[in-house]
Coordinates of C-alpha atoms and ligand atoms in Angstrom, one line a residue:
M1 CA -32.3 23.3 -7.7
N2 CA -34.6 24.1 -10.0
L3 CA -37.4 21.3 -9.0
I4 CA -39.9 21.9 -12.0
S5 CA -37.5 20.7 -14.1
S6 CA -36.4 17.8 -12.4
C7 CA -40.0 16.7 -11.4
D8 CA -41.1 17.0 -14.9
Y9 CA -38.1 15.1 -16.2
L10 CA -39.5 12.1 -13.4
D11 CA -43.0 12.5 -14.4
E12 CA -43.8 9.7 -17.2
G13 CA -45.0 11.0 -20.1
E14 CA -42.9 13.9 -20.2
D15 CA -40.4 14.9 -23.0
V16 CA -37.2 13.6 -21.8
K17 CA -34.7 16.3 -21.6
N18 CA -30.8 15.9 -22.9
L19 CA -29.6 16.0 -19.2
L20 CA -25.8 16.0 -19.0
M21 CA -23.3 14.2 -16.8
Y22 CA -20.2 14.7 -15.8
I23 CA -18.2 12.1 -14.0
Q24 CA -15.0 11.8 -11.8
A25 CA -13.3 9.0 -10.0
F26 CA -10.9 9.4 -7.6
G27 CA -7.9 6.3 -6.7
C28 CA -8.3 3.2 -7.1
Q29 CA -9.5 0.9 -9.9
M30 CA -12.6 -0.1 -8.1
S31 CA -13.5 3.3 -7.3
V32 CA -13.6 4.1 -11.2
R33 CA -15.3 0.9 -11.4
D34 CA -17.7 2.2 -9.3
S35 CA -18.5 5.1 -11.0
E36 CA -18.9 3.3 -14.1
S37 CA -21.8 1.2 -12.7
L38 CA -23.2 5.0 -10.9
R39 CA -22.9 6.4 -14.6
A40 CA -25.1 3.3 -15.5
L41 CA -27.9 3.8 -13.1
A42 CA -28.2 7.5 -13.4
E43 CA -28.1 7.4 -17.5
D44 CA -31.8 5.5 -16.2
Y45 CA -32.7 8.7 -15.1
G46 CA -31.6 10.5 -18.8
F47 CA -28.1 11.1 -18.4
T48 CA -25.8 11.1 -20.6
E49 CA -21.9 11.9 -20.0
T50 CA -20.0 15.0 -20.9
N51 CA -16.5 16.0 -21.1
C52 CA -17.6 19.4 -20.0
L53 CA -18.0 20.3 -16.1
D54 CA -19.4 23.6 -17.1
D55 CA -22.3 22.0 -19.3
A56 CA -23.2 19.2 -17.1
D57 CA -26.7 18.9 -14.9
L58 CA -25.7 16.7 -12.8
I59 CA -21.7 16.3 -11.4
L60 CA -21.1 12.7 -9.6
L61 CA -17.5 12.4 -8.2
T62 CA -16.8 9.1 -6.7
T63 CA -14.0 9.6 -4.3
C64 CA -11.0 8.3 -2.3
C65 CA -9.5 8.6 1.4
V66 CA -6.7 6.6 1.3
R67 CA -4.3 9.1 2.0
E68 CA -5.0 12.6 3.1
S69 CA -3.3 13.7 -0.3
A70 CA -6.5 12.2 -1.8
E71 CA -8.6 13.7 0.4
R72 CA -7.4 17.4 0.3
K73 CA -7.7 17.3 -3.3
I74 CA -11.4 16.0 -3.5
L75 CA -12.1 18.4 -1.1
G76 CA -10.7 20.9 -3.5
R77 CA -12.7 20.0 -6.3
I78 CA -16.0 19.7 -4.5
G79 CA -15.3 24.0 -3.1
E80 CA -14.5 24.6 -6.7
L81 CA -18.3 23.0 -7.6
K82 CA -19.6 26.3 -5.3
A83 CA -19.3 28.4 -7.9
L84 CA -20.9 26.8 -10.5
K85 CA -23.8 25.9 -8.3
Q86 CA -24.2 29.6 -7.6
N87 CA -24.5 30.2 -11.3
N88 CA -26.8 27.1 -12.0
P89 CA -28.7 26.5 -9.6
D90 CA -30.2 23.1 -11.3
L91 CA -27.0 22.2 -11.2
L92 CA -27.1 18.5 -9.4
I93 CA -24.1 17.8 -7.2
V94 CA -23.5 13.9 -6.0
V95 CA -20.6 12.7 -4.1
C96 CA -20.2 9.4 -2.9
G97 CA -17.5 6.4 -2.4
C98 CA -14.8 6.0 0.3
M99 CA -14.4 9.3 1.9
V100 CA -17.8 9.6 2.5
Q101 CA -17.8 5.9 3.9
Q102 CA -15.3 7.3 6.8
P103 CA -17.4 7.4 10.0
E104 CA -18.5 10.6 11.3
A105 CA -16.8 12.5 8.2
V106 CA -19.9 13.9 6.5
I107 CA -21.1 15.7 9.6
T108 CA -17.5 17.9 8.7
Y109 CA -18.3 18.0 4.9
R110 CA -21.8 19.0 4.9
K111 CA -21.1 21.9 6.8
K112 CA -18.0 22.6 4.6
A113 CA -19.4 21.9 1.3
P114 CA -23.8 22.4 1.6
H115 CA -24.3 22.8 -2.4
V116 CA -23.6 19.2 -2.3
D117 CA -27.1 17.4 -3.1
L118 CA -26.6 14.4 -2.2
W119 CA -23.6 12.6 -0.4
T120 CA -23.4 8.3 0.1
G121 CA -20.9 5.8 1.0
T122 CA -19.7 2.4 -0.6
F123 CA -21.8 0.7 1.5
D124 CA -25.3 2.2 0.1
Y125 CA -24.5 1.7 -3.7
D126 CA -27.5 -0.6 -4.2
L127 CA -30.3 2.3 -3.1
F128 CA -28.3 4.5 -5.1
A129 CA -31.3 4.5 -8.0
D130 CA -33.4 6.1 -4.8
L131 CA -31.6 8.2 -3.5
L132 CA -30.3 10.1 -6.6
E133 CA -34.2 10.3 -7.2
R134 CA -34.9 12.1 -4.0
A135 CA -32.2 14.3 -4.9
M136 CA -33.7 15.2 -8.6
R137 CA -36.7 16.2 -6.4
G138 CA -35.1 18.3 -4.6
E139 CA -34.2 16.6 -1.1
K140 CA -30.7 17.3 0.7
V141 CA -29.9 13.5 0.8
V142 CA -27.4 11.7 3.3
Q143 CA -26.8 8.0 3.6
V144 CA -24.0 6.6 5.2
S145 CA -24.9 3.0 6.4
P146 CA -22.6 1.7 8.9
E147 CA -23.0 -2.2 8.2
C148 CA -22.7 -3.0 4.2
R149 CA -25.4 -5.5 2.7
L150 CA -24.0 -5.6 -1.0
R151 CA -23.0 -9.2 -1.9
T152 CA -23.2 -8.9 -5.4
E153 CA -22.9 -6.3 -8.2
F154 CA -24.9 -3.6 -7.6
A155 CA -25.9 -2.5 -10.8
P156 CA -25.6 -3.7 -14.9
N157 CA -22.8 -4.4 -16.7
A158 CA -21.4 -1.0 -18.0
Q159 CA -18.8 -1.2 -20.1
N160 CA -20.0 -3.1 -23.3
G161 CA -18.3 -2.6 -26.2
K162 CA -15.3 -1.4 -24.6
L163 CA -11.4 -2.7 -25.4
K164 CA -10.5 -2.3 -21.9
A165 CA -12.8 -3.4 -18.8
S166 CA -12.4 -4.8 -15.4
V167 CA -14.1 -7.1 -13.2
S168 CA -14.7 -7.2 -9.5
V169 CA -14.2 -10.8 -7.9
M170 CA -14.2 -9.8 -4.7
Y171 CA -15.1 -6.4 -2.1
G172 CA -13.3 -5.6 1.1
C173 CA -10.7 -6.4 2.7
D174 CA -9.8 -8.7 6.1
N175 CA -6.0 -7.9 6.1
Y176 CA -6.1 -4.7 8.4
C177 CA -2.4 -3.6 7.4
A178 CA -1.9 -0.9 10.2
Y179 CA -1.7 1.8 7.5
C180 CA -4.7 1.3 5.5
I181 CA -8.2 2.7 5.9
V182 CA -9.8 0.2 3.1
P183 CA -11.3 -2.2 5.4
Y184 CA -13.9 0.6 7.3
V185 CA -14.6 2.0 4.1
R186 CA -14.8 -1.3 2.0
G187 CA -16.3 -3.7 4.9
R188 CA -15.1 -7.3 5.3
E189 CA -13.7 -9.4 2.5
R190 CA -16.3 -11.3 0.4
S191 CA -15.9 -12.9 -2.9
R192 CA -18.6 -13.0 -5.8
D193 CA -19.6 -16.4 -7.0
P194 CA -17.8 -17.6 -9.9
E195 CA -20.8 -18.2 -12.2
D196 CA -21.4 -14.8 -11.7
V197 CA -17.7 -13.4 -12.5
L198 CA -17.7 -16.0 -15.7
A199 CA -21.0 -14.8 -16.6
Q200 CA -20.0 -11.4 -16.8
V201 CA -17.0 -12.0 -18.5
E202 CA -18.2 -13.7 -21.1
A203 CA -20.6 -10.9 -21.9
L204 CA -17.8 -8.3 -22.0
A205 CA -16.4 -10.6 -24.2
A206 CA -18.9 -11.2 -26.3
G207 CA -19.1 -7.3 -26.3
G208 CA -15.6 -6.9 -27.5
C209 CA -13.1 -6.6 -24.7
R210 CA -9.7 -7.7 -25.1
D211 CA -8.1 -6.5 -22.3
L212 CA -9.4 -8.1 -19.0
T213 CA -8.9 -6.8 -15.4
L214 CA -10.2 -8.5 -12.6
L215 CA -10.3 -7.0 -9.1
G216 CA -10.3 -7.2 -5.6
Q217 CA -7.6 -5.6 -2.8
N218 CA -6.1 -9.2 -2.2
V219 CA -7.4 -11.4 -5.0
N220 CA -5.3 -14.2 -3.7
S221 CA -8.0 -15.2 -1.3
Y222 CA -10.8 -15.0 -3.5
G223 CA -13.3 -17.5 -2.4
I224 CA -11.2 -19.3 0.6
K225 CA -13.4 -17.5 3.1
D226 CA -16.4 -18.0 1.8
G227 CA -15.6 -22.0 1.7
F228 CA -15.9 -21.7 -2.5
H229 CA -14.8 -24.6 -4.4
V230 CA -12.6 -22.4 -6.6
D231 CA -9.9 -20.3 -5.7
F232 CA -8.7 -17.6 -7.5
A233 CA -6.1 -19.6 -9.5
D234 CA -9.1 -22.0 -10.7
L235 CA -11.3 -19.0 -11.4
L236 CA -8.4 -17.0 -13.4
E237 CA -7.9 -20.8 -15.3
Q238 CA -11.6 -20.2 -16.1
V239 CA -11.1 -16.9 -17.3
D240 CA -8.3 -17.3 -19.4
A241 CA -10.6 -20.1 -21.5
V242 CA -13.1 -17.6 -22.4
A243 CA -13.1 -16.9 -26.3
G244 CA -12.3 -13.1 -27.5
L245 CA -10.0 -12.0 -24.5
E246 CA -6.7 -11.2 -25.5
R247 CA -5.1 -10.0 -22.2
I248 CA -6.2 -11.1 -18.6
W249 CA -3.8 -9.1 -15.8
F250 CA -5.1 -9.3 -11.8
V251 CA -4.9 -6.6 -8.8
T252 CA -3.8 -6.7 -6.2
S253 CA -2.0 -9.7 -4.9
H254 CA -0.4 -10.1 -1.6
P255 CA 2.6 -11.5 -1.2
K256 CA 1.5 -13.9 1.8
D257 CA -1.1 -15.2 -0.3
L258 CA 1.0 -15.6 -3.7
S259 CA 0.7 -19.6 -4.4
D260 CA 2.8 -21.7 -6.5
K261 CA -0.6 -23.1 -8.1
L262 CA -1.6 -19.1 -9.2
I263 CA 1.9 -18.8 -10.7
D264 CA 1.6 -22.2 -12.5
V265 CA -1.4 -20.9 -14.0
M266 CA 0.0 -17.3 -14.7
A267 CA 2.5 -19.8 -16.9
R268 CA 0.2 -21.7 -18.6
C269 CA -2.6 -19.5 -19.9
P270 CA -1.9 -17.9 -22.7
H271 CA -3.7 -14.7 -22.1
V272 CA -2.6 -13.4 -18.8
C273 CA 0.1 -11.0 -18.7
E274 CA 3.3 -11.9 -17.9
H275 CA 3.0 -8.7 -14.9
L276 CA 2.8 -9.1 -11.0
H277 CA 1.2 -5.9 -8.9
L278 CA 3.6 -7.5 -5.5
P279 CA 3.5 -4.4 -2.9
L280 CA 5.9 -5.1 -1.4
Q281 CA 5.1 -1.3 1.6
A282 CA 8.8 -1.5 3.0
G283 CA 11.9 -3.3 3.2
S284 CA 12.5 -3.8 6.7
D285 CA 11.2 -6.9 8.8
R286 CA 10.6 -4.9 11.7
V287 CA 8.4 -2.2 9.6
L288 CA 6.6 -4.7 7.9
R289 CA 5.5 -6.9 11.0
A290 CA 4.2 -3.4 12.4
M291 CA 2.2 -3.0 9.4
N292 CA 0.8 -6.4 10.1
R293 CA 1.7 -7.3 6.6
G294 CA 2.2 -11.1 7.2
Y295 CA 5.7 -11.7 5.5
T296 CA 9.4 -11.1 5.6
T297 CA 11.5 -9.4 3.0
A298 CA 13.6 -12.7 2.9
E299 CA 9.6 -14.8 2.3
Y300 CA 8.2 -11.2 -0.1
E301 CA 12.0 -12.1 -2.3
E302 CA 11.5 -15.5 -2.6
R303 CA 7.6 -15.3 -4.1
V304 CA 9.5 -12.7 -6.6
R305 CA 12.3 -15.9 -7.7
A306 CA 9.7 -18.3 -7.6
L307 CA 8.0 -16.3 -10.1
R308 CA 10.7 -15.2 -12.1
R309 CA 11.4 -19.4 -12.3
V310 CA 8.2 -20.2 -13.7
V311 CA 7.0 -17.4 -15.7
P312 CA 9.9 -16.2 -18.0
G313 CA 10.0 -12.5 -18.7
V314 CA 7.4 -11.3 -15.8
T315 CA 7.5 -8.2 -14.3
V316 CA 7.1 -7.1 -10.9
S317 CA 5.2 -3.7 -10.1
S318 CA 5.2 -2.6 -6.1
D319 CA 3.4 -0.1 -3.7
I320 CA 5.5 1.4 -1.3
I321 CA 5.2 3.7 1.9
V322 CA 8.1 5.4 3.5
G323 CA 7.7 7.3 6.9
F324 CA 6.0 4.6 8.6
P325 CA 6.0 5.4 11.9
G326 CA 8.9 4.0 13.7
E327 CA 10.7 3.8 10.4
T328 CA 14.4 4.9 11.3
E329 CA 17.2 5.6 8.8
D330 CA 18.5 1.8 9.1
D331 CA 14.6 0.5 8.2
F332 CA 14.5 3.1 5.1
Q333 CA 17.9 2.0 3.4
R334 CA 16.4 -2.0 3.6
T335 CA 13.5 -0.7 1.2
L336 CA 16.1 1.0 -1.3
D337 CA 18.5 -2.5 -1.0
V338 CA 15.1 -4.6 -1.9
V339 CA 14.0 -2.1 -4.7
E340 CA 17.5 -2.5 -5.6
R341 CA 17.5 -6.3 -5.7
V342 CA 13.7 -7.1 -7.0
G343 CA 14.7 -4.6 -9.8
Y344 CA 10.9 -3.1 -10.3
T345 CA 9.8 -2.0 -13.7
Q346 CA 7.2 0.5 -12.1
A347 CA 6.5 1.3 -8.1
F348 CA 4.0 3.5 -6.6
T349 CA 5.9 5.2 -4.0
F350 CA 3.7 7.2 -1.1
M351 CA 4.9 8.6 2.1
F352 CA 2.9 7.6 5.1
S353 CA 0.0 9.1 5.6
K354 CA -2.1 9.0 9.2
R355 CA -5.6 7.8 8.7
S356 CA -8.3 8.3 11.5
G357 CA -9.6 4.8 12.8
T358 CA -6.3 2.8 11.8
R359 CA -3.5 1.4 14.0
G360 CA -1.0 3.2 12.4
A361 CA -2.4 6.7 13.0
E362 CA -2.0 5.6 17.1
L363 CA 1.2 4.6 16.7
P364 CA 4.4 6.4 18.7
D365 CA 7.5 7.9 16.8
Q366 CA 5.6 9.8 13.7
I367 CA 8.2 11.0 10.9
P368 CA 8.3 14.6 10.7
L369 CA 7.1 15.5 7.4
D370 CA 11.2 16.6 5.9
V371 CA 12.3 13.3 6.5
K372 CA 9.0 11.2 4.9
K373 CA 9.8 13.8 2.1
E374 CA 13.6 13.2 1.7
R375 CA 13.0 9.4 2.5
L376 CA 10.6 9.9 -0.8
A377 CA 12.6 11.6 -3.0
R378 CA 15.3 9.1 -2.5
L379 CA 13.5 6.3 -3.3
M380 CA 11.5 7.9 -6.3
E381 CA 15.2 8.7 -7.8
L382 CA 16.4 4.9 -7.0
Q383 CA 13.3 3.8 -9.0
N384 CA 13.6 6.3 -11.8
A385 CA 16.7 4.8 -12.5
K386 CA 15.5 1.7 -12.3
S387 CA 12.6 2.5 -14.7
L388 CA 15.0 4.3 -17.2
A389 CA 17.5 1.4 -17.5
W390 CA 14.8 -1.5 -17.5
R391 CA 13.1 0.8 -20.2
Q392 CA 15.8 1.2 -22.0
S393 CA 17.1 -2.1 -22.1
F394 CA 14.4 -2.3 -25.2
V395 CA 16.0 0.2 -27.4
G396 CA 16.9 -1.5 -30.7
R397 CA 14.0 -3.7 -30.4
D398 CA 11.1 -4.9 -31.9
V399 CA 7.8 -5.4 -29.2
E400 CA 4.1 -6.6 -29.0
V401 CA 1.4 -3.8 -28.3
L402 CA -2.1 -4.1 -28.2
V403 CA -3.1 -0.9 -29.6
E404 CA -5.4 0.9 -26.7
G405 CA -5.9 4.1 -28.8
T406 CA -4.6 8.2 -29.4
S407 CA -2.1 8.9 -26.9
K408 CA -3.2 11.5 -24.2
N409 CA -0.8 13.8 -24.5
N410 CA -0.3 13.9 -28.3
P411 CA -2.9 13.2 -30.7
G412 CA 0.0 12.5 -33.6
R413 CA 0.9 9.3 -31.9
L414 CA -0.7 5.8 -30.8
M415 CA -0.5 3.9 -27.5
G416 CA -0.6 0.5 -26.0
R417 CA 1.0 -1.7 -23.4
T418 CA 3.1 -4.8 -24.1
R419 CA 2.4 -7.7 -22.0
G420 CA 4.6 -6.6 -19.8
N421 CA 2.7 -3.5 -18.8
D422 CA 5.2 -1.1 -20.3
I423 CA 3.0 2.2 -21.9
V424 CA 4.4 2.2 -25.8
V425 CA 3.8 5.5 -28.4
F426 CA 4.2 5.1 -31.7
P427 CA 3.3 7.9 -34.8
V428 CA -0.5 7.5 -36.1
P429 CA 0.6 5.1 -39.4
A430 CA -0.4 6.2 -43.0
L431 CA -2.7 3.1 -42.8
P432 CA -5.2 3.7 -39.5
V433 CA -4.3 0.7 -37.0
P434 CA -7.8 -0.2 -35.1
V435 CA -7.8 0.3 -31.5
G436 CA -7.8 -3.5 -30.3
E437 CA -5.1 -4.8 -32.8
L438 CA -1.8 -6.3 -31.9
V439 CA 1.1 -4.6 -33.8
Q440 CA 5.1 -5.1 -33.5
V441 CA 6.7 -1.6 -32.4
H442 CA 10.2 -1.0 -32.9
V443 CA 11.5 1.1 -29.6
E444 CA 13.2 3.9 -30.9
K445 CA 13.9 5.9 -27.4
A446 CA 12.7 5.0 -24.3
R447 CA 12.2 7.2 -20.7
S448 CA 11.3 6.0 -17.1
W449 CA 7.4 5.1 -17.5
T450 CA 7.5 5.2 -21.8
L451 CA 8.6 3.4 -24.7
I452 CA 8.7 5.6 -27.5
G453 CA 9.1 3.5 -31.3
R454 CA 7.4 3.4 -34.8
L455 CA 5.4 0.8 -36.4
C456 CA 7.2 -1.9 -38.0
D457 CA 7.1 -2.4 -41.6
Ligands
SAH1 N1 -5.2 -4.0 -1.9 C1 -4.1 -3.5 -2.4 C2 -4.4 -1.2 -2.2 C3 -5.1 -0.7 -1.0 S1 -4.3 1.1 -1.3 C4 -2.6 -4.0 -1.2 O1 -2.6 -3.9 -0.6 O2 -1.8 -3.6 -2.2 C5 -3.1 1.3 -2.6 C6 -1.7 2.0 -2.0 O3 -2.0 2.4 -1.2 C7 -1.4 0.5 -0.6 O4 -0.6 -0.6 -1.4 C8 -0.1 1.4 0.2 O5 1.1 1.1 -0.4 C9 -0.9 2.9 0.0 N2 -1.8 3.6 0.9 C10 -2.6 2.5 1.4 N3 -2.9 3.2 2.6 C11 -1.9 4.5 3.5 C12 -1.2 5.6 3.9 N4 -2.1 5.8 5.4 N5 -0.5 6.2 3.4 C13 0.1 5.8 2.8 N6 0.3 5.1 1.7 C14 -1.0 4.4 1.7
SF4_2 FE1 -5.4 -2.4 2.8 FE2 -3.6 -4.0 3.2 FE3 -6.1 -4.6 2.2 FE4 -4.2 -3.5 0.9 S1 -4.5 -5.7 2.1 S2 -6.8 -3.1 1.0 S3 -2.8 -2.5 2.2 S4 -5.8 -3.6 4.4

């Protein structure tokens, strides 16, 4: 890299150069959240965001390793950056996050991608500003601590002024589901002080946020391990009282910890949306036991019934894995049966992916890829049909939509969501509708994942 230009910038009193950064986050909402905080730290070094990869002076990737396919995609992306670095040796490439946090992983990656300037895992984000500065001075930096020190947010809030924002209420996970690498790359579960969460939510709402998501790997266990006097249901109720918020969501709820108290709070709080992401993972009790999920399908379905009894019109979405080691055709059929009975409005479906260091990777009876593919196709076919039937039930009806902006696929359309988390698109009306407005849309057509309509008169 060009040491002179970076050091020039770092010298106080020099003219600040207009440095551009391109940021890409892979994986879950926590990874997106991290990338926003890292962006704020990089902004202190004079970088501003660009959407154009070719213009960037800094490329910052926050990575995911929850499945092999995610990791492969990211490694492909890092490989593509080699040519950019060759054409522009000044370019700074930073790769951080879950993928880097895996033990020993960086040893392999560094050999494959010597063009990366800074590698750091999730446990070292508090050092990010220093690490970036060292990389800007021309050092090749690798920082992957085996233990996590972080208990609080590692950067100032970077989402002010946005319509939609997310706030982490807790980090890490102690559940050790047999397939999952998250506890290893995000550390032990720890909850943020409720006062800190509330202060952040208040600041966001004051800055214009109307649509807020509370984040945690298992929000239902918020505060318990840390002995707080406030549990997640209490926290949600307090967040609901913050002035200015229109809609509140939370992910992820673990079925084993979904309390009646939380269900009551969902029903009682006017801004908490009628939607719950409640991952099933598998529909066979034998497989759920092997996954270490801590509930049976009967218990899961009882929780959904309790939720529907108390929160009228609530929608439920799910994550489902096919081909966990030892899953038989009969086990898989049970997954289809639960999907049929519960009626999810949306489900994220995955083939089991071996993650090194997890129990699932060591289990016998790994399922061949062709069987996993075939099961995934059948599951998706069923879920797509269920999703379509659900959305078709809206055709001819009016729905309330919070306008989020222009549709990604069609600039002539606006998009927003219902309180049940259904995406709605409609033509941009003659009189423009501001982002953040609540509008009524008359639904004319339905696709599996989207409602299409027009603004009501
Ligand atoms: N904490 C959340 C999300 C964890 S990761 C939860 O408990 O639901 C998001 C989803 O990825 C999981 O719900 C699971 O369905 C899927 N997943 C995790 N590890 C996986 C693996 N090894 N193979 C396939 N899917 C996996
Ligand atoms: Fe992974 Fe299970 Fe923790 Fe979710 S609850 S992050 S699936 S270990």
